[in-house]
């Protein structure tokens, strides 16, 4: 009986000394991801814990909503581009293409760089490197604002050349396509501001870390989609006349 009692006491002490879960990606050496030890007595498996984690539901919901939003944007631009192609191929006399202003080329460079800087910020979020993530997201926000500014300068340059929406369907489509895209980029900048605010201060809570990483992921989808869409519009307007 004494031997059995000693074994029971040893097992109880071992359970109490089991290490606590730690936040993953905090930068310290030897730290482990959050969750219970799946190998320990009575521990839950990671899959079981993930199924009951409310953060997983929130992340999946945000991904679904973002995917639906991107589908709506794609359908909107799909209709505009289809109308552009139909009129461009009809060879109407009013269709008078012109060379794109240099500001449009600048816009293309800016949005390409912003995609790269956002990806660097997203990688920093995944690694829980808060200072670096904040810096990269600030740079991306500035580049997004510069993109909008370059669009305004392009419209002003066209107006100075006497190119307006009326009388020239090509000019009309240029203004419409670039303006609608700019509005969506403004929405992306607003969402980017949310990511920046979430990355402004360091965190030690696993739930907040998962929310931050999920937000950076879905906003990244939107931002990269806007970048790819602009490259398509740039090719369409510049080389399919």
Coordinates of N, CA and C in Angstrom, one line a residue:
X1 N 0.8 -1.2 0.0 CA 0.0 0.0 0.0 C 0.9 1.3 0.0
X2 N 2.0 1.2 0.7 CA 2.8 2.4 0.8 C 3.4 2.7 -0.6
X3 N 3.8 1.6 -1.3 CA 4.4 1.8 -2.6 C 3.4 2.4 -3.6
X4 N 2.1 1.9 -3.5 CA 1.1 2.5 -4.4 C 0.8 3.9 -4.1
X5 N 0.8 4.3 -2.8 CA 0.6 5.7 -2.4 C 1.7 6.6 -2.9
X6 N 2.9 6.1 -2.9 CA 4.1 6.9 -3.4 C 3.9 7.1 -4.9
X7 N 3.5 6.1 -5.6 CA 3.3 6.3 -7.1 C 2.3 7.3 -7.4
X8 N 1.2 7.3 -6.6 CA 0.1 8.2 -6.9 C 0.6 9.6 -6.6
X9 N 1.3 9.8 -5.5 CA 1.9 11.2 -5.2 C 2.8 11.7 -6.3
X10 N 3.7 10.8 -6.8 CA 4.6 11.1 -7.8 C 3.9 11.6 -9.1
X11 N 2.8 10.9 -9.5 CA 2.1 11.3 -10.7 C 1.4 12.6 -10.5
X12 N 0.9 12.9 -9.3 CA 0.3 14.2 -9.0 C 1.3 15.3 -9.1
X13 N 2.5 15.1 -8.6 CA 3.5 16.2 -8.6 C 4.0 16.4 -10.0
X14 N 4.1 15.3 -10.8 CA 4.5 15.5 -12.2 C 3.5 16.3 -13.0
X15 N 2.2 16.1 -12.8 CA 1.2 16.9 -13.5 C 1.3 18.3 -13.2
X16 N 1.5 18.6 -11.9 CA 1.6 20.0 -11.5 C 2.8 20.7 -12.0
X17 N 3.9 20.0 -12.3 CA 5.1 20.6 -12.9 C 5.1 20.7 -14.4
X18 N 4.0 20.2 -15.0 CA 4.0 20.3 -16.5 C 4.1 21.7 -17.0
X19 N 5.0 22.1 -18.0 CA 5.2 23.5 -18.4 C 3.9 24.0 -19.0
X20 N 3.7 25.3 -18.8 CA 2.5 26.0 -19.4 C 2.7 26.3 -20.9
X21 N 1.6 26.5 -21.6 CA 1.8 26.8 -23.1 C 2.3 28.2 -23.2
X22 N 3.0 28.5 -24.3 CA 3.6 29.8 -24.5 C 3.1 30.3 -25.9
X23 N 3.2 31.6 -26.1 CA 2.8 32.3 -27.3 C 3.8 32.0 -28.4
X24 N 3.4 31.5 -29.5 CA 4.3 31.3 -30.6 C 4.8 32.5 -31.3
X25 N 6.0 32.5 -31.8 CA 6.5 33.7 -32.6 C 6.9 34.9 -31.8
X26 N 7.1 34.7 -30.5 CA 7.5 35.9 -29.7 C 8.9 36.2 -29.8
X27 N 9.7 35.4 -30.5 CA 11.1 35.7 -30.7 C 12.0 35.1 -29.7
X28 N 11.5 34.6 -28.6 CA 12.4 33.9 -27.6 C 12.9 32.6 -28.1
X29 N 14.0 32.1 -27.6 CA 14.5 30.8 -28.0 C 13.8 29.8 -27.1
X30 N 13.5 28.7 -27.8 CA 12.9 27.5 -27.1 C 11.5 27.7 -26.8
X31 N 10.8 28.7 -27.2 CA 9.4 28.9 -26.9 C 8.5 28.0 -27.9
X32 N 7.4 27.6 -27.4 CA 6.5 26.7 -28.1 C 5.2 27.4 -28.4
X33 N 4.5 26.8 -29.4 CA 3.2 27.4 -29.7 C 2.2 27.1 -28.7
X34 N 1.1 28.0 -28.6 CA 0.1 27.8 -27.6 C -0.6 26.5 -27.7
X35 N -1.2 26.1 -26.6 CA -2.0 24.8 -26.6 C -1.4 23.9 -25.6
X36 N -2.2 22.8 -25.3 CA -1.7 21.8 -24.4 C -0.8 20.8 -25.0
X37 N -0.1 20.1 -24.1 CA 0.8 19.1 -24.6 C 0.0 17.9 -25.0
X38 N 0.0 17.5 -26.3 CA -0.8 16.4 -26.7 C -0.4 15.1 -26.2
X39 N 0.9 15.0 -25.8 CA 1.4 13.8 -25.3 C 1.3 13.6 -23.9
X40 N 0.9 14.6 -23.1 CA 0.8 14.5 -21.7 C -0.5 13.8 -21.3
X41 N -0.6 13.3 -20.0 CA -1.8 12.6 -19.6 C -2.9 13.6 -19.5
X42 N -4.0 13.2 -20.1 CA -5.2 14.0 -20.1 C -5.2 15.2 -21.0
X43 N -4.1 15.4 -21.8 CA -4.0 16.6 -22.7 C -4.9 16.4 -23.9
X44 N -5.4 17.6 -24.4 CA -6.2 17.6 -25.6 C -5.4 17.6 -26.8
X45 N -5.9 17.0 -27.9 CA -5.1 17.0 -29.1 C -5.3 18.4 -29.7
X46 N -4.3 18.9 -30.5 CA -4.4 20.2 -31.2 C -5.7 20.3 -32.0
X47 N -6.0 19.3 -32.7 CA -7.2 19.3 -33.6 C -8.5 19.6 -32.8
X48 N -8.6 18.9 -31.7 CA -9.8 19.1 -30.9 C -9.9 20.5 -30.3
X49 N -8.7 21.0 -29.9 CA -8.7 22.4 -29.3 C -9.0 23.4 -30.4
X50 N -8.5 23.2 -31.7 CA -8.8 24.1 -32.7 C -10.3 24.1 -33.1
X51 N -10.9 23.0 -33.0 CA -12.3 22.9 -33.4 C -13.2 23.7 -32.4
X52 N -12.8 23.9 -31.2 CA -13.6 24.6 -30.2 C -13.0 26.0 -30.0
X53 N -12.0 26.4 -30.8 CA -11.4 27.7 -30.6 C -12.3 28.8 -31.4
X54 N -12.8 29.8 -30.7 CA -13.6 30.8 -31.4 C -12.8 31.6 -32.4
X55 N -11.5 31.7 -32.2 CA -10.7 32.5 -33.2 C -10.7 31.8 -34.5
X56 N -10.8 30.5 -34.5 CA -10.8 29.7 -35.8 C -12.1 30.1 -36.6
X57 N -13.2 30.2 -35.8 CA -14.5 30.5 -36.5 C -14.4 31.9 -37.1
X58 N -13.8 32.9 -36.3 CA -13.7 34.2 -36.8 C -12.9 34.3 -38.0
X59 N -11.7 33.6 -38.0 CA -10.8 33.6 -39.1 C -11.5 33.0 -40.4
X60 N -12.2 31.9 -40.2 CA -12.9 31.3 -41.4 C -14.0 32.3 -41.9
X61 N -14.7 32.9 -41.0 CA -15.7 33.9 -41.4 C -15.2 35.0 -42.2
X62 N -14.0 35.6 -41.7 CA -13.4 36.7 -42.4 C -12.9 36.3 -43.8
X63 N -12.4 35.1 -43.9 CA -11.9 34.6 -45.2 C -13.1 34.5 -46.2
X64 N -14.2 34.0 -45.7 CA -15.4 33.8 -46.6 C -15.9 35.2 -47.0
X65 N -16.0 36.1 -46.1 CA -16.5 37.5 -46.5 C -15.5 38.1 -47.4
X66 N -14.2 38.0 -47.2 CA -13.3 38.6 -48.2 C -13.3 38.0 -49.5
X67 N -13.5 36.6 -49.6 CA -13.6 36.0 -50.9 C -14.9 36.4 -51.6
X68 N -16.0 36.6 -50.9 CA -17.2 37.1 -51.5 C -17.0 38.5 -52.0
X69 N -16.3 39.4 -51.2 CA -16.1 40.7 -51.7 C -15.2 40.8 -52.9
X70 N -14.2 39.9 -53.0 CA -13.4 39.9 -54.2 C -14.1 39.4 -55.4
X71 N -15.1 38.5 -55.2 CA -15.9 38.0 -56.3 C -16.8 39.1 -56.8
X72 N -17.3 39.9 -55.9 CA -18.2 41.1 -56.4 C -17.3 42.1 -57.2
X73 N -16.1 42.4 -56.7 CA -15.2 43.3 -57.4 C -14.9 42.7 -58.8
X74 N -14.6 41.4 -58.8 CA -14.2 40.8 -60.1 C -15.4 40.9 -61.1
X75 N -16.6 40.7 -60.6 CA -17.8 40.8 -61.5 C -18.0 42.2 -62.0
X76 N -17.8 43.2 -61.1 CA -17.9 44.6 -61.5 C -17.0 45.0 -62.6
X77 N -15.7 44.6 -62.4 CA -14.7 45.0 -63.4 C -14.9 44.1 -64.7
X78 N -15.4 42.9 -64.5 CA -15.6 42.0 -65.6 C -16.6 42.6 -66.6
X79 N -17.7 43.2 -66.1 CA -18.7 43.9 -66.9 C -18.1 45.1 -67.6
X80 N -17.3 45.9 -66.9 CA -16.7 47.1 -67.5 C -15.7 46.7 -68.6
X81 N -14.9 45.7 -68.3 CA -13.9 45.3 -69.3 C -14.6 44.7 -70.5
X82 N -15.6 44.0 -70.3 CA -16.3 43.4 -71.5 C -16.9 44.5 -72.4
X83 N -17.5 45.5 -71.8 CA -18.0 46.6 -72.6 C -16.8 47.4 -73.3
X84 N -15.7 47.5 -72.6 CA -14.5 48.1 -73.2 C -14.1 47.4 -74.5
X85 N -14.0 46.0 -74.4 CA -13.5 45.2 -75.5 C -14.5 45.3 -76.6
X86 N -15.8 45.2 -76.3 CA -16.8 45.3 -77.4 C -16.7 46.6 -78.2
X87 N -16.6 47.7 -77.5 CA -16.5 49.0 -78.2 C -15.2 49.2 -78.9
X88 N -14.1 48.7 -78.3 CA -12.8 48.8 -78.9 C -12.7 48.0 -80.2
X89 N -13.4 46.9 -80.3 CA -13.3 46.0 -81.5 C -14.3 46.5 -82.6
X90 N -15.2 47.4 -82.3 CA -16.2 47.8 -83.3 C -15.6 48.9 -84.3
X91 N -14.4 49.5 -83.9 CA -13.8 50.5 -84.8 C -14.7 51.7 -85.1
X92 N -15.3 52.2 -84.0 CA -16.2 53.3 -84.2 C -15.3 54.6 -84.4
X93 N -15.8 55.6 -85.1 CA -15.0 56.8 -85.4 C -14.7 57.6 -84.1
X94 N -15.5 57.5 -83.1 CA -15.3 58.2 -81.9 C -14.2 57.7 -81.0
X95 N -13.8 56.4 -81.3 CA -12.8 55.7 -80.5 C -11.4 56.3 -80.9
X96 N -10.9 57.1 -80.0 CA -9.6 57.8 -80.3 C -8.6 57.5 -79.1
X97 N -7.9 56.4 -79.2 CA -6.9 56.1 -78.1 C -5.8 57.2 -78.1
X98 N -5.2 57.2 -76.9 CA -4.1 58.2 -76.7 C -3.0 57.5 -75.9
X99 N -1.8 58.0 -75.9 CA -0.7 57.5 -75.1 C -1.0 57.8 -73.6
X100 N -0.7 56.8 -72.8 CA -1.0 56.9 -71.4 C 0.0 57.9 -70.8
X101 N -0.5 58.8 -69.9 CA 0.5 59.8 -69.3 C 1.5 59.0 -68.4
X102 N 2.6 59.7 -68.1 CA 3.7 59.1 -67.4 C 3.3 58.8 -66.0
X103 N 2.2 59.5 -65.5 CA 1.8 59.2 -64.1 C 1.2 57.8 -64.0
X104 N 0.6 57.3 -65.1 CA 0.1 55.9 -65.0 C 1.2 54.9 -64.8
X105 N 2.3 55.1 -65.5 CA 3.5 54.2 -65.3 C 4.0 54.3 -63.9
X106 N 4.0 55.5 -63.3 CA 4.4 55.7 -61.9 C 3.5 54.9 -61.0
X107 N 2.2 55.0 -61.3 CA 1.2 54.3 -60.5 C 1.5 52.8 -60.5
X108 N 1.9 52.2 -61.6 CA 2.2 50.8 -61.7 C 3.4 50.4 -60.9
X109 N 4.4 51.3 -60.9 CA 5.6 51.0 -60.1 C 5.2 51.0 -58.6
X110 N 4.4 52.0 -58.2 CA 4.1 52.2 -56.8 C 3.3 51.0 -56.3
X111 N 2.3 50.5 -57.1 CA 1.5 49.5 -56.5 C 2.2 48.1 -56.5
X112 N 3.2 48.0 -57.4 CA 4.0 46.8 -57.4 C 4.9 46.8 -56.1
X113 N 5.5 47.9 -55.8 CA 6.3 48.0 -54.6 C 5.5 47.8 -53.4
X114 N 4.3 48.4 -53.4 CA 3.4 48.2 -52.2 C 3.0 46.8 -51.9
X115 N 2.9 46.0 -53.0 CA 2.6 44.6 -52.8 C 3.7 43.9 -52.1
X116 N 5.0 44.2 -52.5 CA 6.1 43.6 -51.9 C 6.3 44.0 -50.4
X117 N 6.1 45.3 -50.1 CA 6.2 45.8 -48.7 C 5.1 45.2 -47.8
X118 N 3.9 45.0 -48.4 CA 2.8 44.4 -47.6 C 3.2 43.0 -47.3
X119 N 3.8 42.3 -48.2 CA 4.1 40.9 -48.0 C 5.2 40.8 -46.9
X120 N 6.1 41.7 -46.9 CA 7.1 41.7 -45.8 C 6.5 42.0 -44.5
X121 N 5.5 42.9 -44.4 CA 4.8 43.2 -43.2 C 4.0 42.0 -42.7
X122 N 3.4 41.3 -43.7 CA 2.6 40.1 -43.3 C 3.5 39.0 -42.8
X123 N 4.7 38.8 -43.4 CA 5.7 37.9 -42.9 C 6.1 38.2 -41.4
X124 N 6.3 39.5 -41.2 CA 6.7 39.9 -39.8 C 5.6 39.7 -38.8
X125 N 4.3 39.8 -39.2 CA 3.2 39.5 -38.4 C 3.2 38.0 -38.0
X126 N 3.4 37.1 -39.0 CA 3.5 35.7 -38.8 C 4.6 35.3 -37.8
X127 N 5.7 36.1 -37.9 CA 6.9 35.8 -37.0 C 6.8 36.5 -35.7
X128 N 5.6 37.3 -35.5 CA 5.4 38.0 -34.3 C 6.5 39.1 -34.0
X129 N 7.0 39.7 -35.1 CA 8.0 40.7 -35.1 C 7.2 42.0 -35.2
X130 N 6.6 42.5 -34.1 CA 5.8 43.7 -34.2 C 6.4 45.0 -34.7
X131 N 7.6 45.3 -34.2 CA 8.3 46.6 -34.7 C 8.5 46.6 -36.2
X132 N 8.9 45.4 -36.8 CA 9.2 45.4 -38.2 C 7.9 45.4 -39.0
X133 N 6.8 44.7 -38.5 CA 5.5 44.7 -39.1 C 5.0 46.1 -39.2
X134 N 5.1 46.8 -38.1 CA 4.6 48.2 -38.1 C 5.3 49.1 -39.1
X135 N 6.6 48.9 -39.3 CA 7.3 49.7 -40.2 C 6.9 49.4 -41.7
X136 N 6.8 48.1 -42.0 CA 6.4 47.7 -43.3 C 5.0 48.2 -43.7
X137 N 4.1 48.1 -42.7 CA 2.7 48.5 -43.0 C 2.6 50.0 -43.2
X138 N 3.4 50.7 -42.4 CA 3.4 52.2 -42.6 C 3.9 52.5 -44.0
X139 N 5.0 51.9 -44.5 CA 5.5 52.1 -45.8 C 4.4 51.7 -46.9
X140 N 3.7 50.6 -46.7 CA 2.7 50.2 -47.6 C 1.6 51.3 -47.7
X141 N 1.2 51.8 -46.5 CA 0.1 52.8 -46.5 C 0.6 54.1 -47.2
X142 N 1.8 54.5 -47.1 CA 2.3 55.7 -47.8 C 2.3 55.4 -49.3
X143 N 2.7 54.2 -49.7 CA 2.7 53.9 -51.1 C 1.3 53.9 -51.7
X144 N 0.4 53.4 -50.9 CA -1.0 53.4 -51.4 C -1.5 54.8 -51.6
X145 N -1.2 55.7 -50.6 CA -1.6 57.1 -50.8 C -0.9 57.7 -52.0
X146 N 0.4 57.4 -52.2 CA 1.1 57.9 -53.4 C 0.5 57.4 -54.7
X147 N 0.0 56.2 -54.6 CA -0.7 55.6 -55.8 C -2.0 56.4 -56.1
X148 N -2.8 56.7 -55.1 CA -4.0 57.6 -55.4 C -3.6 58.9 -55.9
X149 N -2.5 59.5 -55.3 CA -2.1 60.8 -55.8 C -1.6 60.8 -57.2
X150 N -0.9 59.7 -57.6 CA -0.5 59.6 -59.0 C -1.7 59.5 -60.0
X151 N -2.8 58.9 -59.5 CA -4.0 58.8 -60.3 C -4.6 60.1 -60.5
X152 N -4.6 60.9 -59.5 CA -5.2 62.3 -59.6 C -4.3 63.1 -60.6
X153 N -3.0 63.0 -60.5 CA -2.2 63.7 -61.4 C -2.3 63.2 -62.8
X154 N -2.6 62.0 -63.0 CA -2.9 61.5 -64.4 C -4.1 62.1 -64.9
X155 N -5.2 62.2 -64.1 CA -6.4 62.8 -64.6 C -6.2 64.2 -64.9
X156 N -5.5 64.9 -64.1 CA -5.2 66.4 -64.4 C -4.4 66.5 -65.7
X157 N -3.5 65.6 -65.9 CA -2.7 65.7 -67.1 C -3.5 65.5 -68.4
X158 N -4.4 64.6 -68.3 CA -5.3 64.3 -69.4 C -6.3 65.5 -69.6
X159 N -6.8 66.1 -68.5 CA -7.6 67.3 -68.7 C -6.9 68.4 -69.3
X160 N -5.6 68.6 -69.0 CA -4.8 69.6 -69.6 C -4.6 69.4 -71.1
X161 N -4.6 68.2 -71.5 CA -4.5 67.8 -72.9 C -5.8 67.9 -73.6
X162 N -6.9 68.3 -72.9 CA -8.2 68.4 -73.6 C -8.9 67.1 -73.8
X163 N -8.5 66.0 -73.0 CA -9.1 64.7 -73.1 C -10.1 64.5 -72.0
X164 N -11.4 64.5 -72.3 CA -12.5 64.3 -71.3 C -13.3 63.1 -71.7
X165 N -14.3 62.8 -70.8 CA -15.1 61.6 -71.0 C -16.0 61.7 -72.2
X166 N -16.6 62.9 -72.4 CA -17.5 63.0 -73.5 C -16.8 63.2 -74.8
X167 N -17.3 62.5 -75.9 CA -16.7 62.7 -77.2 C -15.7 61.6 -77.5
X168 N -15.2 60.9 -76.6 CA -14.2 59.9 -76.8 C -14.4 58.7 -75.9
X169 N -15.0 57.6 -76.4 CA -15.3 56.5 -75.5 C -14.0 55.9 -74.8
X170 N -12.9 56.0 -75.5 CA -11.7 55.4 -74.9 C -11.3 56.3 -73.6
X171 N -11.4 57.6 -73.8 CA -11.1 58.4 -72.6 C -12.1 58.2 -71.5
X172 N -13.4 58.0 -71.9 CA -14.4 57.7 -70.9 C -14.1 56.4 -70.1
X173 N -13.7 55.3 -70.8 CA -13.4 54.1 -70.2 C -12.2 54.3 -69.3
X174 N -11.2 55.1 -69.8 CA -10.0 55.3 -68.9 C -10.4 55.9 -67.6
X175 N -11.2 56.9 -67.6 CA -11.6 57.6 -66.4 C -12.4 56.7 -65.5
X176 N -13.3 55.9 -66.1 CA -14.2 55.1 -65.3 C -13.4 53.9 -64.7
X177 N -12.6 53.2 -65.5 CA -11.9 52.1 -64.9 C -10.9 52.5 -63.9
X178 N -10.2 53.6 -64.1 CA -9.2 54.0 -63.1 C -9.8 54.6 -61.9
X179 N -11.0 55.3 -62.1 CA -11.6 55.8 -60.9 C -12.2 54.7 -60.0
X180 N -12.9 53.8 -60.6 CA -13.5 52.7 -59.8 C -12.4 51.9 -59.1
X181 N -11.3 51.7 -59.8 CA -10.2 51.0 -59.2 C -9.6 51.8 -58.0
X182 N -9.5 53.1 -58.2 CA -9.0 54.0 -57.1 C -9.9 54.0 -55.9
X183 N -11.2 53.9 -56.1 CA -12.1 53.8 -55.0 C -11.9 52.5 -54.2
X184 N -11.7 51.4 -54.9 CA -11.4 50.2 -54.2 C -10.1 50.2 -53.5
X185 N -9.1 50.9 -54.1 CA -7.8 51.0 -53.4 C -7.9 51.8 -52.1
X186 N -8.8 52.9 -52.2 CA -9.1 53.6 -50.9 C -9.7 52.7 -49.9
X187 N -10.5 51.8 -50.2 CA -11.1 50.8 -49.3 C -10.0 49.9 -48.7
X188 N -9.0 49.6 -49.6 CA -7.9 48.8 -49.2 C -7.0 49.5 -48.2
X189 N -6.8 50.8 -48.4 CA -6.0 51.7 -47.5 C -6.7 51.7 -46.2
X190 N -8.0 51.9 -46.2 CA -8.7 51.9 -44.9 C -8.5 50.6 -44.1
X191 N -8.7 49.4 -44.8 CA -8.4 48.2 -44.2 C -7.0 48.0 -43.7
X192 N -6.1 48.5 -44.5 CA -4.7 48.5 -44.1 C -4.4 49.3 -42.9
X193 N -5.2 50.4 -42.7 CA -5.1 51.2 -41.5 C -5.5 50.3 -40.3
X194 N -6.5 49.5 -40.4 CA -6.9 48.6 -39.4 C -5.8 47.6 -39.0
X195 N -5.1 47.0 -40.0 CA -4.0 46.1 -39.8 C -2.9 46.9 -39.1
X196 N -2.6 48.1 -39.5 CA -1.6 48.9 -38.9 C -1.9 49.2 -37.4
X197 N -3.1 49.5 -37.1 CA -3.5 49.7 -35.7 C -3.3 48.5 -34.8
X198 N -3.7 47.3 -35.4 CA -3.5 46.1 -34.7 C -2.1 45.7 -34.5
X199 N -1.2 46.2 -35.3 CA 0.2 45.9 -35.3 C 1.0 47.0 -34.6
X200 N 0.3 48.0 -34.0 CA 1.0 49.1 -33.4 C 1.8 48.8 -32.1
X201 N 1.1 47.9 -31.3 CA 1.7 47.6 -30.0 C 2.0 46.1 -29.9
X202 N 3.0 45.7 -29.2 CA 3.3 44.3 -29.1 C 2.2 43.6 -28.2
X203 N 2.0 42.3 -28.4 CA 1.0 41.6 -27.6 C 1.6 40.3 -27.0
X204 N 1.0 39.8 -26.0 CA 1.4 38.6 -25.4 C 0.3 37.6 -25.2
X205 N -0.9 37.9 -25.8 CA -2.1 37.1 -25.8 C -2.2 36.3 -27.1
X206 N -2.4 35.0 -26.9 CA -2.4 34.1 -28.1 C -3.6 34.4 -29.0
X207 N -4.8 34.7 -28.3 CA -6.0 35.0 -29.1 C -5.8 36.3 -29.9
X208 N -5.3 37.3 -29.4 CA -5.1 38.6 -30.1 C -4.1 38.4 -31.2
X209 N -3.1 37.5 -31.0 CA -2.1 37.2 -32.0 C -2.8 36.5 -33.2
X210 N -3.7 35.6 -33.0 CA -4.4 34.9 -34.0 C -5.3 35.8 -34.8
X211 N -5.9 36.8 -34.1 CA -6.8 37.7 -34.8 C -5.9 38.6 -35.7
X212 N -4.8 39.1 -35.2 CA -3.9 39.9 -35.9 C -3.4 39.2 -37.2
X213 N -3.0 38.0 -37.1 CA -2.5 37.2 -38.2 C -3.6 37.0 -39.2
X214 N -4.8 36.7 -38.8 CA -6.0 36.5 -39.7 C -6.3 37.7 -40.4
X215 N -6.3 38.9 -39.7 CA -6.6 40.2 -40.4 C -5.6 40.5 -41.4
X216 N -4.3 40.3 -41.1 CA -3.3 40.6 -42.1 C -3.4 39.7 -43.3
X217 N -3.8 38.5 -43.1 CA -4.0 37.6 -44.2 C -5.1 38.0 -45.2
X218 N -6.3 38.3 -44.7 CA -7.4 38.6 -45.6 C -7.2 40.0 -46.2
X219 N -6.7 41.0 -45.5 CA -6.4 42.3 -46.1 C -5.3 42.1 -47.2
X220 N -4.4 41.2 -47.0 CA -3.3 40.9 -48.0 C -3.9 40.4 -49.2
X221 N -4.9 39.5 -49.1 CA -5.6 39.0 -50.3 C -6.2 40.2 -51.1
X222 N -6.9 41.1 -50.4 CA -7.5 42.2 -51.1 C -6.5 43.1 -51.7
X223 N -5.4 43.4 -51.0 CA -4.4 44.3 -51.5 C -3.7 43.7 -52.7
X224 N -3.3 42.5 -52.7 CA -2.7 41.9 -53.8 C -3.6 41.7 -55.0
X225 N -4.9 41.5 -54.7 CA -5.9 41.5 -55.8 C -6.0 42.8 -56.5
X226 N -6.0 43.9 -55.7 CA -6.0 45.2 -56.3 C -4.8 45.5 -57.2
X227 N -3.6 45.0 -56.7 CA -2.4 45.2 -57.5 C -2.5 44.4 -58.8
X228 N -2.9 43.1 -58.7 CA -3.0 42.3 -60.0 C -4.1 42.9 -60.9
X229 N -5.2 43.5 -60.4 CA -6.2 44.1 -61.2 C -5.7 45.3 -61.9
X230 N -4.8 46.1 -61.2 CA -4.3 47.3 -61.8 C -3.3 46.9 -63.0
X231 N -2.5 45.9 -62.8 CA -1.6 45.5 -63.9 C -2.5 45.1 -65.1
X232 N -3.6 44.4 -64.9 CA -4.4 44.0 -66.0 C -5.0 45.2 -66.7
X233 N -5.5 46.2 -65.9 CA -6.0 47.4 -66.5 C -5.0 48.2 -67.2
X234 N -3.8 48.2 -66.7 CA -2.6 48.9 -67.3 C -2.3 48.3 -68.7
X235 N -2.3 47.0 -68.8 CA -2.1 46.3 -70.1 C -3.3 46.5 -71.0
X236 N -4.5 46.5 -70.5 CA -5.7 46.7 -71.3 C -5.7 48.1 -71.9
X237 N -5.5 49.1 -71.1 CA -5.6 50.5 -71.6 C -4.4 50.9 -72.4
X238 N -3.3 50.3 -72.1 CA -2.1 50.8 -72.7 C -1.8 50.0 -74.0
X239 N -2.2 48.8 -74.2 CA -1.8 48.0 -75.3 C -3.0 47.4 -76.1
X240 N -4.2 47.4 -75.6 CA -5.4 47.0 -76.3 C -6.2 48.2 -76.6
X241 N -5.9 48.8 -77.7 CA -6.6 50.1 -78.1 C -7.4 49.9 -79.4

